[in-house]
Amino acid sequence: MTDGVTDGVGEAPDTAVPVVGWRVWRLGGDRTGPELVSPAVTAGWPARTAMTAACRRGCPSAPAWDCGCGLYATTTLDLLLPSFTDAGAVLGCVALWGRVVEADRGWRAEHAYPLLALAPRPDAVAQALERSLTEQALERYLSRGALRVQRVRLLARLRSSARPDADVVHALGTRYGVPAHLVGGALPSVPDAVVARRAEAVRDEAARGLAARRLGDAHARRRFDRAVEDLVAALGRRADPGSPISA
């Protein structure tokens, strides 16, 4: 993912200890299975090895201070949830290291690797599409007959899009060696208090236990898995607001 926007070049600080943020990928695939793909620039993320940034504007060391190049991640979910219900979207935690440029709401980094993948269930994507196709919004421009045709066309396009099912998500997690889950629900554009707290807990545990998990520490792995499961449950509650869940 590289988005050079200026011709200036500057040195970013080198970070030996990874920072952890949130980002969105698109679901792609190749001959070896499902693949995470950068949404802004069509570039597949390699499995079991670091993704490394490169600048399309020619910066010798991406990311540079005064360029937009680098691998992006945000500090919180609120910037990403609106795009999470798009067909083929994958939300996740990512570790960033090497040269890292800090911004107001996140970072641009030289190296990155996914730590977690969350994909919306197909029914959640359909719900989001239906919300965007209300008769009140479209009747200004379309007759009722045309409205029905438009819905049929858009739903057909949705069915032809990459939509991960349980088997695909499992294969994605296996390929990258990370937890991977399907998430249901009509997600909000801004997380509620429970989702925000649990997302922060996932990011904290992802960063704190990263070294231990890489060394095979089972306790660190279980702590991270529990934090992820709590977040998935909180996100799933959006599908069934009546389901009990503790804060």
Tab-separated table of C-alpha atoms in Angstrom:
chain	number	residue	atom	x	y	z
A	1	MET	CA	0.000	0.000	0.000
A	2	THR	CA	1.833	3.074	-1.192
A	3	ASP	CA	0.325	6.516	-1.698
A	4	GLY	CA	3.023	9.067	-2.497
A	5	VAL	CA	1.441	12.512	-2.734
A	6	THR	CA	4.358	14.950	-2.888
A	7	ASP	CA	7.886	15.031	-4.263
A	8	GLY	CA	9.548	15.867	-0.936
A	9	VAL	CA	11.742	13.367	0.862
A	10	GLY	CA	12.511	13.209	4.575
A	11	GLU	CA	13.712	10.627	7.068
A	12	ALA	CA	11.243	8.989	9.445
A	13	PRO	CA	12.338	7.580	12.822
A	14	ASP	CA	13.188	3.890	13.026
A	15	THR	CA	11.009	1.880	15.446
A	16	ALA	CA	12.449	-1.419	16.681
A	17	VAL	CA	9.429	-2.291	18.872
A	18	PRO	CA	6.286	-2.733	16.742
A	19	VAL	CA	3.265	-0.510	17.220
A	20	VAL	CA	-0.194	-1.994	16.640
A	21	GLY	CA	-3.101	-0.389	14.819
A	22	TRP	CA	-6.278	-1.156	12.870
A	23	ARG	CA	-6.677	-1.282	9.105
A	24	VAL	CA	-8.915	-2.641	6.348
A	25	TRP	CA	-7.946	-4.920	3.476
A	26	ARG	CA	-9.882	-6.291	0.546
A	27	LEU	CA	-10.318	-10.044	0.234
A	28	GLY	CA	-8.420	-11.401	-2.733
A	29	GLY	CA	-7.050	-14.762	-3.681
A	30	ASP	CA	-4.425	-16.584	-5.669
A	31	ARG	CA	-3.555	-20.203	-6.395
A	32	THR	CA	-2.640	-20.841	-2.759
A	33	GLY	CA	-5.883	-19.514	-1.261
A	34	PRO	CA	-7.504	-16.344	0.085
A	35	GLU	CA	-5.282	-13.286	0.310
A	36	LEU	CA	-5.287	-9.869	2.004
A	37	VAL	CA	-5.046	-7.069	-0.553
A	38	SER	CA	-4.420	-3.362	0.071
A	39	PRO	CA	-7.560	-1.403	-0.912
A	40	ALA	CA	-5.912	1.795	-2.191
A	41	VAL	CA	-3.231	0.089	-4.251
A	42	THR	CA	-3.875	-3.417	-5.555
A	43	ALA	CA	-1.057	-5.215	-3.795
A	44	GLY	CA	-1.337	-8.571	-2.080
A	45	TRP	CA	0.137	-8.972	1.406
A	46	PRO	CA	2.533	-11.921	1.636
A	47	ALA	CA	1.805	-14.673	4.150
A	48	ARG	CA	4.274	-15.557	6.905
A	49	THR	CA	6.584	-12.671	5.955
A	50	ALA	CA	6.510	-8.908	6.355
A	51	MET	CA	4.833	-6.539	3.922
A	52	THR	CA	7.306	-3.773	3.005
A	53	ALA	CA	6.325	-0.332	1.750
A	54	ALA	CA	7.605	1.191	-1.470
A	55	CYS	CA	6.957	4.706	-2.741
A	56	ARG	CA	5.445	5.260	-6.193
A	57	ARG	CA	6.888	8.781	-6.180
A	58	GLY	CA	10.404	7.476	-5.721
A	59	CYS	CA	11.188	8.169	-2.052
A	60	PRO	CA	14.296	6.072	-1.339
A	61	SER	CA	13.062	5.160	2.157
A	62	ALA	CA	9.312	4.774	2.651
A	63	PRO	CA	7.637	6.217	4.596
A	64	ALA	CA	9.025	9.741	4.294
A	65	TRP	CA	7.941	12.651	6.485
A	66	ASP	CA	6.695	14.822	3.650
A	67	CYS	CA	5.165	12.137	1.445
A	68	GLY	CA	2.084	9.976	1.861
A	69	CYS	CA	3.859	6.677	1.252
A	70	GLY	CA	3.883	3.810	3.719
A	71	LEU	CA	1.674	1.096	5.182
A	72	TYR	CA	-1.263	2.649	7.025
A	73	ALA	CA	-3.016	1.828	10.305
A	74	THR	CA	-5.287	3.783	12.648
A	75	THR	CA	-5.469	3.948	16.432
A	76	THR	CA	-9.234	3.317	16.691
A	77	LEU	CA	-12.017	1.569	14.808
A	78	ASP	CA	-14.241	4.576	14.154
A	79	LEU	CA	-12.433	5.547	10.940
A	80	LEU	CA	-12.804	2.028	9.533
A	81	LEU	CA	-16.237	0.730	10.528
A	82	PRO	CA	-18.109	2.511	7.692
A	83	SER	CA	-16.158	0.475	5.123
A	84	PHE	CA	-16.206	-2.780	7.107
A	85	THR	CA	-19.601	-3.886	5.758
A	86	ASP	CA	-18.485	-3.522	2.136
A	87	ALA	CA	-18.485	-6.809	0.268
A	88	GLY	CA	-15.007	-8.269	0.452
A	89	ALA	CA	-13.780	-6.067	3.308
A	90	VAL	CA	-11.513	-7.524	6.001
A	91	LEU	CA	-10.830	-5.592	9.200
A	92	GLY	CA	-7.835	-6.389	11.338
A	93	CYS	CA	-5.024	-5.527	13.687
A	94	VAL	CA	-1.591	-5.028	12.179
A	95	ALA	CA	1.914	-4.735	13.633
A	96	LEU	CA	4.028	-1.870	12.262
A	97	TRP	CA	7.799	-1.472	12.589
A	98	GLY	CA	10.915	-0.143	10.920
A	99	ARG	CA	10.555	3.502	9.865
A	100	VAL	CA	7.274	4.777	11.327
A	101	VAL	CA	5.617	8.174	10.856
A	102	GLU	CA	2.997	9.050	13.508
A	103	ALA	CA	-0.096	11.063	12.595
A	104	ASP	CA	-3.072	12.339	14.599
A	105	ARG	CA	-5.068	9.111	14.294
A	106	GLY	CA	-2.500	6.490	13.336
A	107	TRP	CA	0.755	5.711	11.570
A	108	ARG	CA	2.522	5.044	8.273
A	109	ALA	CA	5.191	2.368	8.461
A	110	GLU	CA	7.944	0.663	6.524
A	111	HIS	CA	7.062	-2.922	7.515
A	112	ALA	CA	3.788	-4.500	8.629
A	113	TYR	CA	2.172	-7.861	9.285
A	114	PRO	CA	-1.460	-8.747	10.160
A	115	LEU	CA	-2.222	-10.005	13.674
A	116	LEU	CA	-5.998	-10.518	13.350
A	117	ALA	CA	-8.585	-10.719	10.558
A	118	LEU	CA	-12.323	-10.029	10.938
A	119	ALA	CA	-14.712	-10.366	7.999
A	120	PRO	CA	-18.406	-9.351	7.913
A	121	ARG	CA	-20.874	-12.160	7.379
A	122	PRO	CA	-22.648	-12.012	4.001
A	123	ASP	CA	-25.938	-11.257	5.778
A	124	ALA	CA	-24.345	-8.234	7.463
A	125	VAL	CA	-23.177	-6.957	4.082
A	126	ALA	CA	-26.686	-7.448	2.675
A	127	GLN	CA	-28.195	-5.541	5.607
A	128	ALA	CA	-25.844	-2.644	4.999
A	129	LEU	CA	-26.769	-2.626	1.306
A	130	GLU	CA	-30.472	-2.668	2.078
A	131	ARG	CA	-30.065	0.270	4.464
A	132	SER	CA	-28.431	2.242	1.645
A	133	LEU	CA	-31.325	1.464	-0.727
A	134	THR	CA	-34.300	2.812	1.188
A	135	GLU	CA	-37.291	3.838	-0.855
A	136	GLN	CA	-37.258	7.274	0.771
A	137	ALA	CA	-33.780	7.943	-0.631
A	138	LEU	CA	-34.340	6.532	-4.108
A	139	GLU	CA	-37.951	7.447	-4.915
A	140	ARG	CA	-36.797	10.984	-5.676
A	141	TYR	CA	-35.032	9.633	-8.754
A	142	LEU	CA	-36.608	6.281	-9.548
A	143	SER	CA	-40.076	4.958	-10.146
A	144	ARG	CA	-41.154	2.024	-7.993
A	145	GLY	CA	-40.553	-0.357	-10.886
A	146	ALA	CA	-37.086	1.057	-11.522
A	147	LEU	CA	-36.371	0.867	-7.796
A	148	ARG	CA	-37.047	-2.861	-7.780
A	149	VAL	CA	-34.786	-3.339	-10.822
A	150	GLN	CA	-32.035	-1.325	-9.154
A	151	ARG	CA	-32.220	-3.471	-6.030
A	152	VAL	CA	-32.076	-6.676	-8.054
A	153	ARG	CA	-29.016	-5.446	-9.934
A	154	LEU	CA	-27.195	-4.327	-6.807
A	155	LEU	CA	-27.943	-7.541	-4.960
A	156	ALA	CA	-26.686	-9.516	-7.956
A	157	ARG	CA	-23.499	-7.465	-7.877
A	158	LEU	CA	-23.201	-8.190	-4.170
A	159	ARG	CA	-23.560	-11.931	-4.769
A	160	SER	CA	-20.805	-11.808	-7.389
A	161	SER	CA	-18.443	-9.956	-5.037
A	162	ALA	CA	-15.881	-11.664	-2.853
A	163	ARG	CA	-17.800	-12.509	0.310
A	164	PRO	CA	-15.957	-14.643	2.847
A	165	ASP	CA	-17.762	-17.592	4.365
A	166	ALA	CA	-16.557	-19.649	7.329
A	167	ASP	CA	-14.312	-21.868	5.216
A	168	VAL	CA	-12.681	-18.911	3.476
A	169	VAL	CA	-12.069	-17.084	6.754
A	170	HIS	CA	-10.574	-20.216	8.314
A	171	ALA	CA	-8.272	-20.632	5.302
A	172	LEU	CA	-7.292	-16.962	5.525
A	173	GLY	CA	-6.343	-17.320	9.188
A	174	THR	CA	-4.403	-20.511	8.512
A	175	ARG	CA	-2.489	-18.957	5.638
A	176	TYR	CA	-1.380	-15.915	7.647
A	177	GLY	CA	-1.109	-17.721	10.975
A	178	VAL	CA	-3.487	-15.328	12.773
A	179	PRO	CA	-6.927	-15.538	14.433
A	180	ALA	CA	-9.686	-15.015	11.852
A	181	HIS	CA	-13.420	-14.650	12.548
A	182	LEU	CA	-16.689	-13.895	10.784
A	183	VAL	CA	-18.596	-11.014	12.380
A	184	GLY	CA	-22.336	-10.499	12.020
A	185	GLY	CA	-24.512	-7.526	12.649
A	186	ALA	CA	-25.490	-4.172	11.252
A	187	LEU	CA	-22.404	-2.349	12.461
A	188	PRO	CA	-22.585	1.345	13.355
A	189	SER	CA	-20.427	4.029	11.759
A	190	VAL	CA	-19.063	4.777	15.251
A	191	PRO	CA	-18.454	1.974	17.794
A	192	ASP	CA	-20.474	2.014	20.995
A	193	ALA	CA	-18.754	2.095	24.382
A	194	VAL	CA	-18.501	-1.692	24.737
A	195	VAL	CA	-17.085	-2.190	21.231
A	196	ALA	CA	-14.627	0.674	21.718
A	197	ARG	CA	-13.347	-0.754	25.026
A	198	ARG	CA	-12.971	-4.247	23.661
A	199	ALA	CA	-11.267	-3.015	20.512
A	200	GLU	CA	-8.787	-1.119	22.677
A	201	ALA	CA	-8.224	-4.266	24.761
A	202	VAL	CA	-7.467	-6.245	21.588
A	203	ARG	CA	-4.981	-3.644	20.364
A	204	ASP	CA	-3.298	-3.443	23.782
A	205	GLU	CA	-2.985	-7.217	24.119
A	206	ALA	CA	-1.857	-7.571	20.503
A	207	ALA	CA	1.040	-5.205	21.210
A	208	ARG	CA	1.862	-6.324	24.754
A	209	GLY	CA	1.954	-10.045	24.038
A	210	LEU	CA	3.421	-9.958	20.526
A	211	ALA	CA	6.939	-11.041	21.470
A	212	ALA	CA	5.667	-13.788	23.802
A	213	ARG	CA	3.282	-15.153	21.163
A	214	ARG	CA	6.086	-15.279	18.621
A	215	LEU	CA	8.082	-17.365	21.091
A	216	GLY	CA	5.179	-19.791	21.463
A	217	ASP	CA	3.874	-18.617	24.863
A	218	ALA	CA	0.513	-20.396	25.210
A	219	HIS	CA	-0.679	-18.067	27.984
A	220	ALA	CA	-0.061	-15.001	25.812
A	221	ARG	CA	-1.897	-16.671	22.932
A	222	ARG	CA	-4.918	-17.444	25.147
A	223	ARG	CA	-5.020	-13.860	26.460
A	224	PHE	CA	-5.092	-12.522	22.932
A	225	ASP	CA	-7.673	-15.075	21.797
A	226	ARG	CA	-9.959	-14.144	24.718
A	227	ALA	CA	-9.673	-10.441	23.909
A	228	VAL	CA	-10.509	-11.152	20.267
A	229	GLU	CA	-13.488	-13.351	21.194
A	230	ASP	CA	-14.835	-10.599	23.466
A	231	LEU	CA	-14.607	-8.086	20.605
A	232	VAL	CA	-16.286	-10.470	18.142
A	233	ALA	CA	-19.106	-11.009	20.658
A	234	ALA	CA	-19.542	-7.253	21.106
A	235	LEU	CA	-19.649	-6.682	17.353
A	236	GLY	CA	-22.059	-9.591	16.925
A	237	ARG	CA	-24.396	-8.007	19.449
A	238	ARG	CA	-25.181	-5.399	16.787
A	239	ALA	CA	-27.035	-8.133	14.897
A	240	ASP	CA	-29.128	-9.004	17.954
A	241	PRO	CA	-29.382	-6.020	20.300
A	242	GLY	CA	-31.435	-8.104	22.706
A	243	SER	CA	-28.664	-10.594	23.332
A	244	PRO	CA	-27.021	-10.270	26.752
A	245	ILE	CA	-23.453	-9.063	26.882
A	246	SER	CA	-21.472	-7.607	29.723
A	247	ALA	CA	-19.394	-4.489	29.466
